[in-house]
Coordinates of C-alpha atoms in Angstrom, one line a residue:
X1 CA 86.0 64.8 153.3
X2 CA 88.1 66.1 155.8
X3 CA 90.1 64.0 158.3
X4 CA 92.1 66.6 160.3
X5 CA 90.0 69.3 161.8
X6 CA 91.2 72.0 164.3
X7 CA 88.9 73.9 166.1
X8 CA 89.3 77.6 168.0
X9 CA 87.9 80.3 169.7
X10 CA 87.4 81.7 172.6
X11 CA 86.3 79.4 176.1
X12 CA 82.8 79.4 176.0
X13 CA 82.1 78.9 172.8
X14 CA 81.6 75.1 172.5
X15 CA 84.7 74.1 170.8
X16 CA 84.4 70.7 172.6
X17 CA 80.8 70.4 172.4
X18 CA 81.4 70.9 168.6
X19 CA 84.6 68.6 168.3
X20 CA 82.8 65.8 169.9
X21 CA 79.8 66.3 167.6
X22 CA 81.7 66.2 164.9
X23 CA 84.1 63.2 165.6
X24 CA 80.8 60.9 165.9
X25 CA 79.5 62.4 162.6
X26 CA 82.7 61.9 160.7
X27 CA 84.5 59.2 162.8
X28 CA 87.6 61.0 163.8
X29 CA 89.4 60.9 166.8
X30 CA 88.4 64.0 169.4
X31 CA 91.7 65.3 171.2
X32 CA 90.5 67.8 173.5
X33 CA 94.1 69.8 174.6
X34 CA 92.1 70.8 177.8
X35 CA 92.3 67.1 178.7
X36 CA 96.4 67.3 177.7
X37 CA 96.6 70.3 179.9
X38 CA 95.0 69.8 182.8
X39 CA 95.8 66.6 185.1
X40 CA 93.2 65.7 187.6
X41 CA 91.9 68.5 190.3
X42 CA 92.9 71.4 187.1
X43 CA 96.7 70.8 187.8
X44 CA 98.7 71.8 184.4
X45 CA 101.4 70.1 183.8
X46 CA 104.7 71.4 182.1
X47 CA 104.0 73.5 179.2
X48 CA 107.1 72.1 177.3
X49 CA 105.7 68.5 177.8
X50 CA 102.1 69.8 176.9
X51 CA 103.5 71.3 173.8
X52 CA 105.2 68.2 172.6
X53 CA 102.4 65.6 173.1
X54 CA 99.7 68.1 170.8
X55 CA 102.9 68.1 168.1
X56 CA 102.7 64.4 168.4
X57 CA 98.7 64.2 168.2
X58 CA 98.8 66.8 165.5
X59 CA 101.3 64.4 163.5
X60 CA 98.4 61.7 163.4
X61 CA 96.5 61.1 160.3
X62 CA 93.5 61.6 161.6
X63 CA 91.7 64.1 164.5
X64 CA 89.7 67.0 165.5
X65 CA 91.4 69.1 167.9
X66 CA 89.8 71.6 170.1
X67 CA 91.7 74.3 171.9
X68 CA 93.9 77.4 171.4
X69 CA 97.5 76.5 173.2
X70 CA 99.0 79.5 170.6
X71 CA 102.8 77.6 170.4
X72 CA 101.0 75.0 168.9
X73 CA 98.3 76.5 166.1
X74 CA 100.8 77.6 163.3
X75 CA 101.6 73.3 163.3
X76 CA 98.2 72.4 163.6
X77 CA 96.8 75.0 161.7
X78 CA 99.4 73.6 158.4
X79 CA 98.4 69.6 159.0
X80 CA 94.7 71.1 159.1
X81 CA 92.0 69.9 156.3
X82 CA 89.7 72.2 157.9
X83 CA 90.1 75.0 160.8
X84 CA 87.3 76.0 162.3
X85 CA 87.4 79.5 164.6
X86 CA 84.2 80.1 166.8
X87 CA 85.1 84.3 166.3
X88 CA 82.1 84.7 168.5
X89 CA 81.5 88.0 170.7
X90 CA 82.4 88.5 174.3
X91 CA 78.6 88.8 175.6
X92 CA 78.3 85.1 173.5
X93 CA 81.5 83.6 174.9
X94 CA 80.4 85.0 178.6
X95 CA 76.5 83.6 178.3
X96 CA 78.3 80.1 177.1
X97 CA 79.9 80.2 180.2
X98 CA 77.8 80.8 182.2
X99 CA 75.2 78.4 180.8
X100 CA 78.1 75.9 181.5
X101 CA 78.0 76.9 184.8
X102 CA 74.8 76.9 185.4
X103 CA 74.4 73.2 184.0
X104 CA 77.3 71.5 185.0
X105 CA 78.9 73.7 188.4
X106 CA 80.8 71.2 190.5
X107 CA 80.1 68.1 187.6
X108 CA 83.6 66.3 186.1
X109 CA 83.8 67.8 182.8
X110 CA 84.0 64.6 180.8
X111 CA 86.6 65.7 178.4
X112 CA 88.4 66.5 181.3
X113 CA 88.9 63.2 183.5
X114 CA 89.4 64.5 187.4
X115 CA 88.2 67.9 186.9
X116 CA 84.9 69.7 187.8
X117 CA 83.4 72.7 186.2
X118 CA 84.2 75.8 188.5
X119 CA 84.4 79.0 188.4
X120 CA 87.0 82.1 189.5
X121 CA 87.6 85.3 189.4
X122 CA 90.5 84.8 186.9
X123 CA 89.0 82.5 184.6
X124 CA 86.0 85.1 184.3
X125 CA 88.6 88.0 183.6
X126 CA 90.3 85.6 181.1
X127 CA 86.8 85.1 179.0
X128 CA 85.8 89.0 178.9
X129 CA 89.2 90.0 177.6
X130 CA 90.1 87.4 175.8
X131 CA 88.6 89.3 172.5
X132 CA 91.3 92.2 173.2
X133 CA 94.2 90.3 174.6
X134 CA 93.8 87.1 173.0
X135 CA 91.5 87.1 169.4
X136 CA 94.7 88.7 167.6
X137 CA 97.0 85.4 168.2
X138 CA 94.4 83.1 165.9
X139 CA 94.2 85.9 163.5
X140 CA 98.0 86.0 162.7
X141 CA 98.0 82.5 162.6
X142 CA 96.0 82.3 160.1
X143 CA 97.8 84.8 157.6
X144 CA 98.7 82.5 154.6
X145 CA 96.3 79.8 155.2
X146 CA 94.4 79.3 152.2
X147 CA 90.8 81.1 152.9
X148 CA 88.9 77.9 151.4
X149 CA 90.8 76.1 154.6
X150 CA 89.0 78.0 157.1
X151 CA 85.4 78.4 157.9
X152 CA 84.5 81.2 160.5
X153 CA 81.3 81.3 162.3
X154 CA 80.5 84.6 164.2
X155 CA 77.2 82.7 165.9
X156 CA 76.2 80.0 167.3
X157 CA 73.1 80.0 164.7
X158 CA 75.2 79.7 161.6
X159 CA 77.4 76.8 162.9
X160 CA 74.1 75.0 164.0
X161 CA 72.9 75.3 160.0
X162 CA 76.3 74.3 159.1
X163 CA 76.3 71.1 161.2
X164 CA 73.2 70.2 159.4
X165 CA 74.0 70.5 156.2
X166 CA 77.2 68.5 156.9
X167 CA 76.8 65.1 156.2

């Protein structure tokens, strides 16, 4: 089985939803790199420090890691059993946000100590171009990773049928 799992795609389309369901089905550590990001209130801290504490966690033996942060996928993607990319569409990633939204405005995200959902203008901009601007940086990353490495899941339908048969 696997024990070092790194998961991708675009906000929106439950990459820590699916990392936390997956850590209680195979008992792995979750590392959410939101929650190494952000410090309470959505303050980042220094990318340079953020980049160096994911190389640590990505050093572990064991974890499923959630999040983009591109200076850090070519490591994780190489100490990765499995890599998972969520390569779902922008009209998917939008409606996942603003389900989110809709269910959780103004709650602390709980893989996020100290920060509540929100939403801005900038984040919103970020989500509908992040297919454009964005999608290319996961697919060079993954150029020379062996194909039976990676599973890719263009809905949210196939993933659920995956999850089940996972055991």
């Amino acid at each position: 089985m696997y024990n070092r799992i790194s998961i991708v795609g675009g906000s929106g389309t439950g990459k820590s939803t699916l990392c936390d369901i997956l850590a209680k089905k195979l008992n792995l550590p979750a590392i959410h790199l939101d929650a190494i990001n952000f410090e309470a209130n959505w303050v980042e801290i220094d990318k340079n420090k953020r980049d160096k504490i994911i190389n640590e966690r990505a050093n572990e033996d064991k974890w499923i890691i959630d999040g983009n942060y591109s200076k850090t996928l070519k490591e994780r993607f190489d100490r990765a059993d499995l890599i998972i990319w969520l390569d779902y569409s922008t009209y998917a990633q939008v409606k996942g946000i603003f389900n989110r939204i809709l269910k959780n405005y103004g709650k602390e995200k709980t893989e996020i100590p100290g920060c509540k959902e929100r939403f801005n203008f900038t984040f919103f901009k970020y989500v509908i171009t992040y297919n454009k601007k964005k999608r290319h940086i996961i697919v060079d990353n993954l150029n020379g990773i062996p194909e039976d490495k990676v599973l890719i899941f263009k809905k949210r339908k196939a993933l659920n049928k995956w999850l089940e048969e996972l055991r």
